mmCIF file with all atom_site columns, C-alpha atoms in Angstrom:
data_model
loop_
_atom_site.group_PDB
_atom_site.id
_atom_site.type_symbol
_atom_site.label_atom_id
_atom_site.label_alt_id
_atom_site.label_comp_id
_atom_site.label_asym_id
_atom_site.label_entity_id
_atom_site.label_seq_id
_atom_site.pdbx_PDB_ins_code
_atom_site.Cartn_x
_atom_site.Cartn_y
_atom_site.Cartn_z
_atom_site.occupancy
_atom_site.B_iso_or_equiv
_atom_site.pdbx_formal_charge
_atom_site.auth_seq_id
_atom_site.auth_comp_id
_atom_site.auth_asym_id
_atom_site.auth_atom_id
_atom_site.pdbx_PDB_model_num
ATOM 1   C CA . MET A 1 1   ? -44.570 59.514 25.191 1.00 87.00 ? 1261 MET A CA 1
ATOM 2   C CA . THR A 1 2   ? -40.768 58.888 24.179 1.00 98.00 ? 1262 THR A CA 1
ATOM 3   C CA . LEU A 1 3   ? -39.672 55.460 22.982 1.00 98.00 ? 1263 LEU A CA 1
ATOM 4   C CA . ARG A 1 4   ? -35.941 54.714 23.848 1.00 98.00 ? 1264 ARG A CA 1
ATOM 5   C CA . HIS A 1 5   ? -34.198 52.618 22.074 1.00 98.00 ? 1265 HIS A CA 1
ATOM 6   C CA . ILE A 1 6   ? -30.717 50.559 23.374 1.00 98.00 ? 1266 ILE A CA 1
ATOM 7   C CA . VAL A 1 7   ? -28.565 48.475 21.630 1.00 98.00 ? 1267 VAL A CA 1
ATOM 8   C CA . SER A 1 8   ? -25.511 46.904 22.732 1.00 98.00 ? 1268 SER A CA 1
ATOM 9   C CA . TRP A 1 9   ? -22.777 44.998 20.628 1.00 98.00 ? 1269 TRP A CA 1
ATOM 10  C CA . LYS A 1 10  ? -19.869 42.752 21.328 1.00 98.00 ? 1270 LYS A CA 1
ATOM 11  C CA . LEU A 1 11  ? -17.250 43.701 18.912 1.00 98.00 ? 1271 LEU A CA 1
ATOM 12  C CA . GLY A 1 12  ? -14.511 41.160 16.932 1.00 97.00 ? 1272 GLY A CA 1
ATOM 13  C CA . GLY A 1 13  ? -11.550 43.079 17.710 1.00 97.00 ? 1273 GLY A CA 1
ATOM 14  C CA . GLU A 1 14  ? -8.893  40.559 19.762 1.00 95.00 ? 1274 GLU A CA 1
ATOM 15  C CA . THR A 1 15  ? -7.483  43.280 21.782 1.00 95.00 ? 1275 THR A CA 1
ATOM 16  C CA . ARG A 1 16  ? -8.848  46.479 23.845 1.00 95.00 ? 1276 ARG A CA 1
ATOM 17  C CA . ASP A 1 17  ? -7.171  48.657 21.214 1.00 96.00 ? 1277 ASP A CA 1
ATOM 18  C CA . ALA A 1 18  ? -8.881  47.257 18.594 1.00 97.00 ? 1278 ALA A CA 1
ATOM 19  C CA . ARG A 1 19  ? -12.372 46.953 20.150 1.00 97.00 ? 1279 ARG A CA 1
ATOM 20  C CA . ASP A 1 20  ? -11.314 50.647 20.671 1.00 97.00 ? 1280 ASP A CA 1
ATOM 21  C CA . THR A 1 21  ? -10.626 51.336 17.030 1.00 98.00 ? 1281 THR A CA 1
ATOM 22  C CA . GLN A 1 22  ? -13.933 49.460 16.120 1.00 98.00 ? 1282 GLN A CA 1
ATOM 23  C CA . ALA A 1 23  ? -15.920 51.435 18.682 1.00 98.00 ? 1283 ALA A CA 1
ATOM 24  C CA . ALA A 1 24  ? -14.700 54.684 16.999 1.00 98.00 ? 1284 ALA A CA 1
ATOM 25  C CA . GLU A 1 25  ? -15.577 53.948 13.727 1.00 98.00 ? 1285 GLU A CA 1
ATOM 26  C CA . ILE A 1 26  ? -19.143 52.629 14.738 1.00 98.00 ? 1286 ILE A CA 1
ATOM 27  C CA . ARG A 1 27  ? -19.686 55.758 16.924 1.00 98.00 ? 1287 ARG A CA 1
ATOM 28  C CA . ALA A 1 28  ? -18.428 57.486 14.161 1.00 98.00 ? 1288 ALA A CA 1
ATOM 29  C CA . ALA A 1 29  ? -21.279 56.008 11.968 1.00 98.00 ? 1289 ALA A CA 1
ATOM 30  C CA . LEU A 1 30  ? -23.818 56.374 14.273 1.00 98.00 ? 1290 LEU A CA 1
ATOM 31  C CA . GLU A 1 31  ? -23.706 59.768 15.893 1.00 98.00 ? 1291 GLU A CA 1
ATOM 32  C CA . PRO A 1 32  ? -24.446 62.035 12.737 1.00 98.00 ? 1292 PRO A CA 1
ATOM 33  C CA . LEU A 1 33  ? -27.973 60.180 12.600 1.00 98.00 ? 1293 LEU A CA 1
ATOM 34  C CA . VAL A 1 34  ? -29.354 62.440 15.322 1.00 98.00 ? 1294 VAL A CA 1
ATOM 35  C CA . ASP A 1 35  ? -29.169 65.261 12.384 1.00 97.00 ? 1295 ASP A CA 1
ATOM 36  C CA . LEU A 1 36  ? -29.671 63.073 9.558  1.00 98.00 ? 1296 LEU A CA 1
ATOM 37  C CA . VAL A 1 37  ? -32.756 60.966 10.516 1.00 98.00 ? 1297 VAL A CA 1
ATOM 38  C CA . PRO A 1 38  ? -35.908 63.547 11.398 1.00 98.00 ? 1298 PRO A CA 1
ATOM 39  C CA . THR A 1 39  ? -37.711 61.128 13.822 1.00 98.00 ? 1299 THR A CA 1
ATOM 40  C CA . VAL A 1 40  ? -34.325 60.715 16.354 1.00 98.00 ? 1300 VAL A CA 1
ATOM 41  C CA . ARG A 1 41  ? -34.905 63.214 19.162 1.00 98.00 ? 1301 ARG A CA 1
ATOM 42  C CA . ALA A 1 42  ? -31.774 62.306 20.868 1.00 98.00 ? 1302 ALA A CA 1
ATOM 43  C CA . LEU A 1 43  ? -28.829 59.590 20.141 1.00 98.00 ? 1303 LEU A CA 1
ATOM 44  C CA . ALA A 1 44  ? -25.771 58.986 22.156 1.00 98.00 ? 1304 ALA A CA 1
ATOM 45  C CA . VAL A 1 45  ? -23.156 56.261 21.635 1.00 98.00 ? 1305 VAL A CA 1
ATOM 46  C CA . HIS A 1 46  ? -20.929 55.035 24.666 1.00 98.00 ? 1306 HIS A CA 1
ATOM 47  C CA . ARG A 1 47  ? -18.161 52.799 24.970 1.00 98.00 ? 1307 ARG A CA 1
ATOM 48  C CA . ASN A 1 48  ? -17.736 50.212 27.877 1.00 97.00 ? 1308 ASN A CA 1
ATOM 49  C CA . GLU A 1 49  ? -15.379 51.353 30.604 1.00 95.00 ? 1309 GLU A CA 1
ATOM 50  C CA . LEU A 1 50  ? -15.574 48.575 32.677 1.00 95.00 ? 1310 LEU A CA 1
ATOM 51  C CA . PHE A 1 51  ? -14.884 44.702 32.985 1.00 94.00 ? 1311 PHE A CA 1
ATOM 52  C CA . ASP A 1 52  ? -13.487 44.468 29.516 1.00 91.00 ? 1312 ASP A CA 1
ATOM 53  C CA . GLY A 1 53  ? -13.941 41.009 27.856 1.00 88.00 ? 1313 GLY A CA 1
ATOM 54  C CA . GLU A 1 54  ? -17.066 40.251 30.336 1.00 93.00 ? 1314 GLU A CA 1
ATOM 55  C CA . ASN A 1 55  ? -19.265 43.368 29.359 1.00 96.00 ? 1315 ASN A CA 1
ATOM 56  C CA . TYR A 1 56  ? -20.738 44.201 25.484 1.00 98.00 ? 1316 TYR A CA 1
ATOM 57  C CA . ASP A 1 57  ? -18.242 46.843 24.192 1.00 98.00 ? 1317 ASP A CA 1
ATOM 58  C CA . LEU A 1 58  ? -20.370 49.655 22.654 1.00 98.00 ? 1318 LEU A CA 1
ATOM 59  C CA . THR A 1 59  ? -23.948 50.800 23.498 1.00 98.00 ? 1319 THR A CA 1
ATOM 60  C CA . LEU A 1 60  ? -26.243 52.990 21.520 1.00 98.00 ? 1320 LEU A CA 1
ATOM 61  C CA . VAL A 1 61  ? -29.109 54.835 23.260 1.00 98.00 ? 1321 VAL A CA 1
ATOM 62  C CA . ALA A 1 62  ? -31.879 56.517 20.844 1.00 98.00 ? 1322 ALA A CA 1
ATOM 63  C CA . ASP A 1 63  ? -35.030 58.165 22.056 1.00 98.00 ? 1323 ASP A CA 1
ATOM 64  C CA . PHE A 1 64  ? -38.115 58.485 19.531 1.00 98.00 ? 1324 PHE A CA 1
ATOM 65  C CA . ASP A 1 65  ? -41.512 59.746 19.927 1.00 98.00 ? 1325 ASP A CA 1
ATOM 66  C CA . ASP A 1 66  ? -43.196 56.374 19.152 1.00 98.00 ? 1326 ASP A CA 1
ATOM 67  C CA . ALA A 1 67  ? -42.516 53.050 17.655 1.00 98.00 ? 1327 ALA A CA 1
ATOM 68  C CA . ALA A 1 68  ? -43.356 54.681 14.130 1.00 98.00 ? 1328 ALA A CA 1
ATOM 69  C CA . GLY A 1 69  ? -40.455 57.102 14.418 1.00 98.00 ? 1329 GLY A CA 1
ATOM 70  C CA . LEU A 1 70  ? -38.303 53.917 15.184 1.00 98.00 ? 1330 LEU A CA 1
ATOM 71  C CA . ALA A 1 71  ? -39.500 52.090 12.230 1.00 98.00 ? 1331 ALA A CA 1
ATOM 72  C CA . VAL A 1 72  ? -38.747 55.318 10.212 1.00 98.00 ? 1332 VAL A CA 1
ATOM 73  C CA . TYR A 1 73  ? -35.056 55.077 11.304 1.00 98.00 ? 1333 TYR A CA 1
ATOM 74  C CA . ALA A 1 74  ? -34.463 51.253 11.016 1.00 97.00 ? 1334 ALA A CA 1
ATOM 75  C CA . THR A 1 75  ? -35.262 51.710 7.230  1.00 98.00 ? 1335 THR A CA 1
ATOM 76  C CA . HIS A 1 76  ? -34.003 55.532 6.654  1.00 98.00 ? 1336 HIS A CA 1
ATOM 77  C CA . PRO A 1 77  ? -30.588 54.575 4.349  1.00 98.00 ? 1337 PRO A CA 1
ATOM 78  C CA . ASP A 1 78  ? -28.529 56.805 6.360  1.00 98.00 ? 1338 ASP A CA 1
ATOM 79  C CA . HIS A 1 79  ? -28.845 54.132 9.127  1.00 98.00 ? 1339 HIS A CA 1
ATOM 80  C CA . VAL A 1 80  ? -28.687 51.265 6.767  1.00 98.00 ? 1340 VAL A CA 1
ATOM 81  C CA . ALA A 1 81  ? -25.429 52.604 5.747  1.00 98.00 ? 1341 ALA A CA 1
ATOM 82  C CA . ALA A 1 82  ? -24.312 53.053 9.475  1.00 98.00 ? 1342 ALA A CA 1
ATOM 83  C CA . GLY A 1 83  ? -25.525 49.627 10.185 1.00 97.00 ? 1343 GLY A CA 1
ATOM 84  C CA . ALA A 1 84  ? -23.371 48.122 7.583  1.00 98.00 ? 1344 ALA A CA 1
ATOM 85  C CA . VAL A 1 85  ? -20.273 49.485 9.824  1.00 98.00 ? 1345 VAL A CA 1
ATOM 86  C CA . VAL A 1 86  ? -21.773 48.061 12.655 1.00 98.00 ? 1346 VAL A CA 1
ATOM 87  C CA . LYS A 1 87  ? -22.237 44.570 10.999 1.00 98.00 ? 1347 LYS A CA 1
ATOM 88  C CA . ARG A 1 88  ? -18.497 44.759 10.078 1.00 98.00 ? 1348 ARG A CA 1
ATOM 89  C CA . HIS A 1 89  ? -17.567 44.791 13.767 1.00 98.00 ? 1349 HIS A CA 1
ATOM 90  C CA . ALA A 1 90  ? -20.262 43.194 15.803 1.00 98.00 ? 1350 ALA A CA 1
ATOM 91  C CA . ILE A 1 91  ? -20.314 39.607 16.769 1.00 98.00 ? 1351 ILE A CA 1
ATOM 92  C CA . ALA A 1 92  ? -23.048 39.985 18.643 1.00 98.00 ? 1352 ALA A CA 1
ATOM 93  C CA . ARG A 1 93  ? -26.136 42.268 19.631 1.00 98.00 ? 1353 ARG A CA 1
ATOM 94  C CA . VAL A 1 94  ? -28.861 42.781 22.293 1.00 98.00 ? 1354 VAL A CA 1
ATOM 95  C CA . ALA A 1 95  ? -31.652 45.424 21.915 1.00 98.00 ? 1355 ALA A CA 1
ATOM 96  C CA . THR A 1 96  ? -34.613 46.811 24.449 1.00 98.00 ? 1356 THR A CA 1
ATOM 97  C CA . ASP A 1 97  ? -37.082 49.294 23.738 1.00 98.00 ? 1357 ASP A CA 1
ATOM 98  C CA . PHE A 1 98  ? -39.116 50.758 26.527 1.00 98.00 ? 1358 PHE A CA 1
ATOM 99  C CA . THR A 1 99  ? -41.605 53.974 26.766 1.00 98.00 ? 1359 THR A CA 1
ATOM 100 C CA . LEU A 1 100 ? -40.512 56.700 29.187 1.00 95.00 ? 1360 LEU A CA 1
#
């Protein structure tokens, strides 16, 4: 069983360039978690490419063995620190979790 965790954020930058800078900072904070949090099986961060201003700006896709693995990730100190970076820039968040 694999649990897929998908989170998307709207970023607060007023221009595409500002949101690109915010997205790069968030990506730099999140991508190392694949090597830092032992329950992460896969993790990727994607910048929205189409319909700027309409779609959410950035999406995280992460895989775990199960909900317990996601819970470990959620409270892991490195994830908490990365979350602080996200919170500085995100004005909206949406998430979905499902089993593959």
